[in-house]
Amino acid sequence: MTHSMNLQLLEQKAFSRGVNIDAITNLFHQKSVTTPLLVLSKSEIRRNYDSMIEALPRVKIHYAVKPNSHETIISEVYNRGGNFDVCSAGEIKKILKTGINPATLIHSHPIKSVPEFDYAVGEGLELFVVDNIDEIEKLKRYDKKLKIMIRFRINTNNTAVVNLQYKFGCQVDDVLPLAQKIREYGHDFYGLCFHIGSQCTYAENYIKAIEAAHQLINQLDMEKFDVRLLDIGGGFPVEYAEPIPSIKEFCAPIGEALDAHIRPGINVISEPGRYIAASPVTLISSIVGKSMRDGKMWYYLDDGLYSTFSGIVFDHCQYPVFSNKTGEDKLSVLAGPTCDSFDVMYDGLMIPEHNIGDKLMFTNTGAYCEASGSNFNSLKRPEYIVID
Ligand SMILES: Cc1ncc(COP(=O)(O)O)c(C=O)c1O
């Protein structure tokens, strides 16, 4: 059973992080505001970017655009000196609008269709990721010498909420033969990468992968490969329903493992997506209908599982719920605006009684929410408003 939180608690939590959320609560209280509305805070993007840099000073950030490619997030990261991880022609187009040198981007998709690959090379990207021999065969098409990273996977005792080692990453033993093939085809084997899984609360998984990278680098050295880059992926966790350590605490042992195992001549990058994009976005949604059904109070909102809340299904998230109502908590259900019965976001939520027209607020809705949403029933997706 989940409880909603009072807005005062949100204000207190923000205050303890030195954050002023007046702009968001003012919008929440405004009667005339049109919902559903996604409030995007520029200062929160900057805060997240800076705290990652502080937590892992050796690691350069390539923001993974996939969780949210809003132009404001891209420009804030770019203005901070950040770089990008892209996976498709669509993402490349959005990123190149900043004026960034395409040769500095990482294309991190281990499987690229030939047209996608051609497009990226044609636009001037040089750094690519592979994890199998058939992908390496595609390299024969290109006269230009490309920088190729190999993505490997490791076994872990605990898995991140989203397991990104299931679909990609070669076995550690396959790295050397793949690197040899890259060299044979006249391309530049450039380094190693892994992605330990998204919303990973286990720092030990990163450490294990860094130790595996160390062993691989030793093997590659013996075969005269020049490893210049290690990419430690994304996965850094965000506080949804469960408390998690601060990014500084979480990353401290990861930074130590890098210093212990990866020699200074090797550059290290990461591809955080969720950590940068989740907390800057807050959803404000209105109750558009209400019905007592089987002893529970059902509220029908103007945003649902087919739109912003699609992350509940695809990203296994529970977004914190905030309300400004007081009174006795009642067993409630929050459902979305479509006519589909699957469109239910919270069943068993304890909140005080609300009326049609009241608003609710949901935090940390910036990562992978709109990426997986649709226009079921041709309903309008929420608009963004950019603040700070
Ligand atoms: C290759 C790659 N890099 C980075 C990311 C971003 O991961 P996260 O949002 O967990 O930081 C993903 C997520 O799917 C990914 O597939």
Short mmCIF file of C-alpha atoms and ligand atoms in Angstrom, two decimals:
data_model
loop_
_atom_site.label_atom_id
_atom_site.label_comp_id
_atom_site.label_asym_id
_atom_site.label_seq_id
_atom_site.Cartn_x
_atom_site.Cartn_y
_atom_site.Cartn_z
CA MET A 1 0.00 0.00 0.00
CA THR A 2 1.40 3.41 -1.00
CA HIS A 3 0.66 6.71 0.69
CA SER A 4 0.67 10.08 -0.99
CA MET A 5 2.87 12.76 0.51
CA ASN A 6 1.87 16.24 1.48
CA LEU A 7 3.30 19.14 -0.51
CA GLN A 8 4.91 20.43 2.68
CA LEU A 9 7.06 17.31 2.79
CA LEU A 10 8.14 17.93 -0.80
CA GLU A 11 9.10 21.49 0.14
CA GLN A 12 11.06 20.24 3.18
CA LYS A 13 12.90 17.61 1.13
CA ALA A 14 13.78 20.18 -1.53
CA PHE A 15 14.87 22.71 1.11
CA SER A 16 17.24 20.15 2.67
CA ARG A 17 18.93 19.85 -0.74
CA GLY A 18 19.17 23.64 -1.05
CA VAL A 19 16.47 23.69 -3.74
CA ASN A 20 13.68 26.24 -4.00
CA ILE A 21 10.60 24.66 -5.54
CA ASP A 22 8.30 27.70 -5.26
CA ALA A 23 7.95 27.93 -9.04
CA ILE A 24 6.59 24.38 -9.16
CA THR A 25 4.21 24.74 -6.20
CA ASN A 26 2.97 28.09 -7.59
CA LEU A 27 2.00 26.35 -10.82
CA PHE A 28 0.34 23.59 -8.81
CA HIS A 29 -1.80 26.11 -6.92
CA GLN A 30 -2.69 28.20 -10.00
CA LYS A 31 -6.34 27.57 -10.89
CA SER A 32 -5.87 28.55 -14.53
CA VAL A 33 -2.97 26.21 -15.27
CA THR A 34 -3.68 23.73 -18.07
CA THR A 35 -2.96 20.12 -17.22
CA PRO A 36 -1.45 17.61 -17.73
CA LEU A 37 1.71 19.66 -17.47
CA LEU A 38 5.36 18.62 -17.24
CA VAL A 39 7.39 21.21 -15.35
CA LEU A 40 11.04 21.05 -16.41
CA SER A 41 13.55 22.70 -14.10
CA LYS A 42 16.77 23.87 -15.75
CA SER A 43 18.51 24.41 -12.42
CA GLU A 44 17.83 20.80 -11.44
CA ILE A 45 19.47 19.57 -14.67
CA ARG A 46 22.54 21.64 -13.79
CA ARG A 47 22.51 20.37 -10.21
CA ASN A 48 22.39 16.75 -11.35
CA TYR A 49 25.14 17.28 -13.90
CA ASP A 50 27.39 19.04 -11.37
CA SER A 51 26.79 16.48 -8.63
CA MET A 52 27.78 13.63 -10.97
CA ILE A 53 30.97 15.43 -11.90
CA GLU A 54 31.70 16.01 -8.21
CA ALA A 55 30.94 12.37 -7.37
CA LEU A 56 33.16 10.97 -10.14
CA PRO A 57 35.72 13.68 -10.95
CA ARG A 58 37.72 11.45 -13.28
CA VAL A 59 34.71 10.60 -15.44
CA LYS A 60 33.51 12.72 -18.36
CA ILE A 61 29.75 12.75 -18.90
CA HIS A 62 28.13 11.72 -22.17
CA TYR A 63 24.44 12.28 -21.40
CA ALA A 64 22.45 9.36 -22.84
CA VAL A 65 19.71 11.13 -24.74
CA LYS A 66 17.29 8.20 -24.76
CA PRO A 67 15.40 8.83 -21.49
CA ASN A 68 14.56 12.37 -22.52
CA SER A 69 15.73 14.30 -25.58
CA HIS A 70 14.05 17.59 -24.68
CA GLU A 71 16.08 20.43 -26.21
CA THR A 72 16.42 22.15 -22.81
CA ILE A 73 18.11 19.11 -21.26
CA ILE A 74 20.42 18.84 -24.28
CA SER A 75 21.36 22.52 -24.16
CA GLU A 76 21.86 22.62 -20.38
CA VAL A 77 24.19 19.59 -20.56
CA TYR A 78 26.02 21.09 -23.54
CA ASN A 79 26.44 24.49 -21.85
CA ARG A 80 27.88 22.72 -18.83
CA GLY A 81 30.58 21.18 -21.03
CA GLY A 82 28.89 17.80 -21.28
CA ASN A 83 28.94 15.47 -24.25
CA PHE A 84 26.38 12.93 -25.50
CA ASP A 85 25.65 9.28 -26.13
CA VAL A 86 23.40 8.71 -29.14
CA CYS A 87 21.75 5.63 -30.60
CA SER A 88 19.88 6.69 -33.73
CA ALA A 89 19.71 9.17 -36.60
CA GLY A 90 16.91 11.00 -34.77
CA GLU A 91 19.06 11.47 -31.66
CA ILE A 92 22.07 12.51 -33.76
CA LYS A 93 19.99 15.20 -35.51
CA LYS A 94 18.86 16.64 -32.17
CA ILE A 95 22.39 16.69 -30.74
CA LEU A 96 24.12 18.15 -33.77
CA LYS A 97 21.85 21.21 -33.48
CA THR A 98 24.03 22.26 -30.51
CA GLY A 99 27.01 22.66 -32.87
CA ILE A 100 29.00 19.95 -31.07
CA ASN A 101 31.81 18.22 -32.99
CA PRO A 102 30.24 14.89 -34.13
CA ALA A 103 33.59 13.13 -33.77
CA THR A 104 33.36 13.58 -29.99
CA LEU A 105 29.99 11.79 -29.62
CA ILE A 106 29.70 8.14 -28.72
CA HIS A 107 27.24 6.02 -30.71
CA SER A 108 26.52 3.40 -28.07
CA HIS A 109 24.06 1.10 -29.87
CA PRO A 110 25.71 -2.30 -30.30
CA ILE A 111 23.35 -3.20 -33.18
CA LYS A 112 22.89 -0.62 -35.94
CA SER A 113 20.97 -1.17 -39.16
CA VAL A 114 23.14 -0.42 -42.20
CA PRO A 115 21.20 2.79 -43.04
CA GLU A 116 21.56 3.96 -39.40
CA PHE A 117 25.27 3.13 -39.44
CA ASP A 118 25.80 4.89 -42.79
CA TYR A 119 23.95 7.96 -41.53
CA ALA A 120 26.06 8.22 -38.38
CA VAL A 121 29.35 7.79 -40.27
CA GLY A 122 28.15 10.25 -42.94
CA GLU A 123 27.43 12.86 -40.22
CA GLY A 124 31.00 12.56 -38.95
CA LEU A 125 30.62 10.27 -35.93
CA GLU A 126 33.75 8.21 -35.34
CA LEU A 127 33.26 6.39 -32.04
CA PHE A 128 31.05 3.27 -32.14
CA VAL A 129 30.21 0.27 -29.97
CA VAL A 130 29.98 -3.38 -31.07
CA ASP A 131 29.52 -6.64 -29.19
CA ASN A 132 29.53 -9.35 -31.87
CA ILE A 133 31.21 -10.48 -35.06
CA ASP A 134 28.29 -9.73 -37.40
CA GLU A 135 28.32 -6.10 -36.34
CA ILE A 136 32.05 -5.96 -36.97
CA GLU A 137 31.43 -7.29 -40.51
CA LYS A 138 29.46 -4.07 -41.17
CA LEU A 139 32.68 -2.10 -40.59
CA LYS A 140 34.02 -3.36 -43.93
CA ARG A 141 31.74 -0.79 -45.62
CA TYR A 142 33.73 2.15 -44.32
CA ASP A 143 37.06 3.37 -45.75
CA LYS A 144 37.32 5.91 -42.95
CA LYS A 145 39.09 4.42 -39.94
CA LEU A 146 36.54 4.28 -37.10
CA LYS A 147 37.18 4.04 -33.36
CA ILE A 148 35.51 0.92 -32.08
CA MET A 149 34.62 0.03 -28.49
CA ILE A 150 33.64 -3.47 -27.38
CA ARG A 151 30.79 -3.85 -24.90
CA PHE A 152 31.12 -6.79 -22.53
CA ARG A 153 28.89 -8.17 -19.80
CA ILE A 154 29.59 -9.77 -16.45
CA ASN A 155 27.71 -11.98 -14.03
CA THR A 156 26.36 -10.22 -10.95
CA ASN A 157 24.61 -11.46 -7.84
CA ASN A 158 22.01 -8.68 -7.94
CA THR A 159 20.45 -7.14 -11.01
CA ALA A 160 19.52 -3.53 -11.64
CA VAL A 161 15.80 -2.72 -11.95
CA VAL A 162 16.23 -2.73 -15.76
CA ASN A 163 18.67 -5.45 -16.80
CA LEU A 164 20.70 -4.06 -19.70
CA GLN A 165 23.06 -7.03 -19.83
CA TYR A 166 20.27 -9.32 -21.05
CA LYS A 167 20.20 -8.06 -24.61
CA PHE A 168 23.73 -6.72 -25.15
CA GLY A 169 27.34 -7.29 -24.19
CA CYS A 170 29.68 -10.11 -25.24
CA GLN A 171 31.28 -12.58 -22.87
CA VAL A 172 34.60 -11.43 -21.44
CA ASP A 173 36.37 -14.25 -23.32
CA ASP A 174 35.09 -12.93 -26.65
CA VAL A 175 36.69 -9.49 -26.30
CA LEU A 176 40.18 -10.37 -27.59
CA PRO A 177 39.06 -12.22 -30.75
CA LEU A 178 36.63 -9.37 -31.54
CA ALA A 179 39.37 -6.77 -31.07
CA GLN A 180 41.58 -8.78 -33.43
CA LYS A 181 38.83 -8.77 -36.07
CA ILE A 182 38.44 -4.98 -35.75
CA ARG A 183 42.18 -4.59 -36.34
CA GLU A 184 42.10 -7.03 -39.27
CA TYR A 185 39.42 -4.88 -40.94
CA GLY A 186 41.60 -1.78 -40.64
CA HIS A 187 39.67 -0.05 -37.87
CA ASP A 188 40.94 1.22 -34.54
CA PHE A 189 40.03 -0.87 -31.49
CA TYR A 190 39.64 1.99 -29.03
CA GLY A 191 38.36 0.66 -25.73
CA LEU A 192 35.85 -1.17 -23.59
CA CYS A 193 32.39 -0.48 -22.29
CA PHE A 194 29.69 -2.02 -20.15
CA HIS A 195 26.21 -1.08 -18.95
CA ILE A 196 25.43 -2.68 -15.66
CA GLY A 197 21.69 -2.00 -15.92
CA SER A 198 19.43 0.97 -15.32
CA GLN A 199 18.41 2.13 -11.84
CA CYS A 200 21.25 0.07 -10.42
CA THR A 201 21.49 0.43 -6.66
CA TYR A 202 24.43 -1.98 -6.38
CA ALA A 203 27.76 -0.13 -6.60
CA GLU A 204 29.47 -3.54 -6.37
CA ASN A 205 28.24 -4.35 -9.90
CA TYR A 206 30.19 -1.40 -11.32
CA ILE A 207 33.22 -2.44 -9.28
CA LYS A 208 33.06 -6.00 -10.60
CA ALA A 209 32.83 -4.70 -14.17
CA ILE A 210 35.78 -2.32 -13.59
CA GLU A 211 37.83 -5.25 -12.26
CA ALA A 212 36.89 -7.28 -15.36
CA ALA A 213 37.92 -4.33 -17.55
CA HIS A 214 41.28 -4.29 -15.74
CA GLN A 215 41.88 -7.98 -16.57
CA LEU A 216 40.88 -7.37 -20.17
CA ILE A 217 43.17 -4.37 -20.50
CA ASN A 218 46.09 -6.55 -19.32
CA GLN A 219 45.27 -9.17 -21.98
CA LEU A 220 44.86 -6.51 -24.67
CA ASP A 221 48.18 -4.89 -23.70
CA MET A 222 49.92 -8.21 -24.33
CA GLU A 223 48.49 -8.28 -27.85
CA LYS A 224 49.67 -4.68 -28.44
CA PHE A 225 46.22 -3.09 -28.42
CA ASP A 226 46.19 0.48 -27.23
CA VAL A 227 43.19 0.85 -24.87
CA ARG A 228 42.40 4.56 -24.61
CA LEU A 229 38.84 4.66 -23.31
CA LEU A 230 36.68 2.92 -20.72
CA ASP A 231 32.94 3.66 -20.78
CA ILE A 232 31.22 2.70 -17.51
CA GLY A 233 27.72 3.17 -18.96
CA GLY A 234 24.73 4.64 -17.14
CA GLY A 235 22.52 3.11 -14.50
CA PHE A 236 23.05 5.61 -11.65
CA PRO A 237 19.96 5.43 -9.43
CA VAL A 238 17.27 7.97 -8.64
CA GLU A 239 15.06 8.15 -5.54
CA TYR A 240 11.54 7.02 -6.50
CA ALA A 241 9.53 5.20 -3.83
CA GLU A 242 12.56 3.80 -1.97
CA PRO A 243 15.29 5.90 -0.33
CA ILE A 244 18.74 5.55 -1.93
CA PRO A 245 22.18 6.90 -1.00
CA SER A 246 23.29 10.26 -2.38
CA ILE A 247 25.16 10.14 -5.69
CA LYS A 248 28.34 11.08 -3.84
CA GLU A 249 28.03 8.14 -1.44
CA PHE A 250 26.98 5.77 -4.21
CA CYS A 251 29.87 6.68 -6.52
CA ALA A 252 32.65 6.84 -3.91
CA PRO A 253 33.59 3.12 -4.19
CA ILE A 254 33.22 3.27 -7.98
CA GLY A 255 35.72 6.14 -8.15
CA GLU A 256 38.09 4.19 -5.87
CA ALA A 257 37.84 1.12 -8.13
CA LEU A 258 38.65 3.24 -11.16
CA ASP A 259 41.72 4.68 -9.46
CA ALA A 260 42.83 1.24 -8.28
CA HIS A 261 42.34 -0.62 -11.57
CA ILE A 262 42.35 1.74 -14.53
CA ARG A 263 45.65 3.41 -15.28
CA PRO A 264 45.65 7.21 -15.61
CA GLY A 265 46.39 7.16 -19.37
CA ILE A 266 42.97 5.62 -20.03
CA ASN A 267 40.13 8.15 -20.24
CA VAL A 268 36.89 7.21 -18.53
CA ILE A 269 33.41 8.28 -19.62
CA SER A 270 29.92 7.47 -18.39
CA GLU A 271 26.53 7.63 -20.11
CA PRO A 272 24.06 8.67 -17.41
CA GLY A 273 20.51 9.13 -18.65
CA ARG A 274 18.07 8.67 -15.79
CA TYR A 275 20.23 10.42 -13.20
CA ILE A 276 20.37 13.61 -15.28
CA ALA A 277 16.79 13.60 -16.63
CA ALA A 278 14.46 12.13 -13.98
CA SER A 279 14.33 14.69 -11.16
CA PRO A 280 14.13 17.86 -13.31
CA VAL A 281 10.60 16.92 -14.43
CA THR A 282 7.47 17.10 -12.27
CA LEU A 283 4.06 16.14 -13.60
CA ILE A 284 0.97 18.11 -12.56
CA SER A 285 -2.20 16.23 -13.42
CA SER A 286 -5.88 16.96 -12.67
CA ILE A 287 -8.66 14.70 -11.52
CA VAL A 288 -11.25 14.65 -14.31
CA GLY A 289 -13.60 12.00 -12.93
CA LYS A 290 -14.36 10.15 -9.73
CA SER A 291 -16.30 7.02 -8.82
CA MET A 292 -16.71 4.73 -5.78
CA ARG A 293 -16.14 1.15 -6.95
CA ASP A 294 -16.04 -1.92 -4.69
CA GLY A 295 -15.12 0.08 -1.60
CA LYS A 296 -12.32 2.05 -3.24
CA MET A 297 -12.39 5.66 -4.40
CA TRP A 298 -11.38 5.74 -8.06
CA TYR A 299 -9.92 8.96 -9.46
CA TYR A 300 -9.53 9.35 -13.22
CA LEU A 301 -6.67 11.69 -14.14
CA ASP A 302 -5.89 13.56 -17.34
CA ASP A 303 -2.57 11.68 -17.73
CA GLY A 304 -2.16 7.93 -17.56
CA LEU A 305 -0.39 4.68 -18.22
CA TYR A 306 -0.36 5.29 -21.98
CA SER A 307 1.43 8.61 -21.57
CA THR A 308 3.69 9.90 -18.78
CA PHE A 309 3.01 6.91 -16.52
CA SER A 310 4.13 4.43 -19.20
CA GLY A 311 7.31 4.27 -17.13
CA ILE A 312 5.38 2.21 -14.56
CA VAL A 313 5.09 -0.54 -17.18
CA PHE A 314 8.30 -0.22 -19.18
CA ASP A 315 10.66 1.21 -16.58
CA HIS A 316 9.19 -0.50 -13.48
CA CYS A 317 8.90 2.84 -11.64
CA GLN A 318 6.55 4.13 -8.96
CA TYR A 319 6.55 7.92 -9.06
CA PRO A 320 6.06 9.65 -5.69
CA VAL A 321 2.56 11.20 -5.39
CA PHE A 322 1.99 14.58 -3.75
CA SER A 323 -1.30 16.21 -2.79
CA ASN A 324 -2.24 19.34 -0.82
CA LYS A 325 -5.38 17.79 0.65
CA THR A 326 -5.56 16.93 4.31
CA GLY A 327 -7.89 14.56 6.12
CA GLU A 328 -8.33 10.88 6.66
CA ASP A 329 -6.54 8.68 4.10
CA LYS A 330 -8.92 6.52 2.09
CA LEU A 331 -8.21 3.47 -0.03
CA SER A 332 -7.97 4.86 -3.55
CA VAL A 333 -7.11 4.06 -7.15
CA LEU A 334 -5.57 6.43 -9.69
CA ALA A 335 -6.52 5.62 -13.26
CA GLY A 336 -5.69 7.29 -16.56
CA PRO A 337 -7.91 9.06 -19.09
CA THR A 338 -8.22 6.36 -21.77
CA CYS A 339 -11.11 3.93 -22.10
CA ASP A 340 -8.79 0.96 -21.55
CA SER A 341 -9.05 -0.92 -18.24
CA PHE A 342 -5.30 -1.50 -18.25
CA ASP A 343 -4.87 2.25 -17.77
CA VAL A 344 -4.55 2.15 -13.97
CA MET A 345 -1.45 3.59 -12.30
CA TYR A 346 -1.91 3.19 -8.55
CA ASP A 347 -4.27 0.67 -6.93
CA GLY A 348 -4.26 0.73 -3.14
CA LEU A 349 -3.05 4.30 -2.72
CA MET A 350 -3.98 5.91 0.61
CA ILE A 351 -4.97 9.56 0.06
CA PRO A 352 -7.46 11.99 1.58
CA GLU A 353 -10.66 12.48 -0.42
CA HIS A 354 -10.27 14.64 -3.53
CA ASN A 355 -12.74 16.27 -5.89
CA ILE A 356 -12.96 16.63 -9.63
CA GLY A 357 -10.68 19.52 -10.62
CA ASP A 358 -8.17 18.88 -7.81
CA LYS A 359 -4.60 18.39 -8.86
CA LEU A 360 -1.95 15.84 -7.93
CA MET A 361 1.76 16.14 -8.45
CA PHE A 362 4.21 13.37 -9.37
CA THR A 363 7.96 13.87 -9.05
CA ASN A 364 10.91 12.31 -10.93
CA THR A 365 8.92 11.92 -14.12
CA GLY A 366 11.68 13.02 -16.52
CA ALA A 367 13.31 9.72 -17.49
CA TYR A 368 11.82 7.12 -19.82
CA CYS A 369 8.27 8.43 -19.22
CA GLU A 370 7.50 10.13 -22.48
CA ALA A 371 9.90 7.83 -24.35
CA SER A 372 7.52 4.90 -23.99
CA GLY A 373 4.20 6.79 -24.00
CA SER A 374 1.68 6.83 -26.85
CA ASN A 375 -1.40 8.72 -28.03
CA PHE A 376 -3.99 6.07 -27.14
CA ASN A 377 -7.51 7.36 -27.88
CA SER A 378 -5.79 10.26 -29.69
CA LEU A 379 -5.47 11.96 -26.33
CA LYS A 380 -3.12 14.90 -26.09
CA ARG A 381 0.28 14.31 -24.46
CA PRO A 382 1.25 16.79 -21.73
CA GLU A 383 3.00 20.01 -22.67
CA TYR A 384 6.27 21.07 -21.08
CA ILE A 385 6.83 24.33 -19.27
CA VAL A 386 10.49 25.22 -18.64
CA ILE A 387 11.35 27.04 -15.41
CA ASP A 388 14.48 28.47 -13.65
C1 LIG B 1 23.89 2.12 -24.07
C2 LIG B 1 23.18 2.86 -23.01
N1 LIG B 1 23.83 3.87 -22.40
C3 LIG B 1 23.23 4.61 -21.43
C4 LIG B 1 21.94 4.35 -21.05
C5 LIG B 1 21.32 5.20 -19.97
O1 LIG B 1 21.16 4.46 -18.82
P1 LIG B 1 20.58 5.11 -17.49
O2 LIG B 1 19.37 5.87 -17.89
O3 LIG B 1 20.29 3.96 -16.63
O4 LIG B 1 21.63 5.99 -16.92
C6 LIG B 1 21.23 3.27 -21.63
C7 LIG B 1 19.87 2.95 -21.23
O5 LIG B 1 19.17 2.17 -21.83
C8 LIG B 1 21.87 2.51 -22.65
O6 LIG B 1 21.25 1.51 -23.27
#
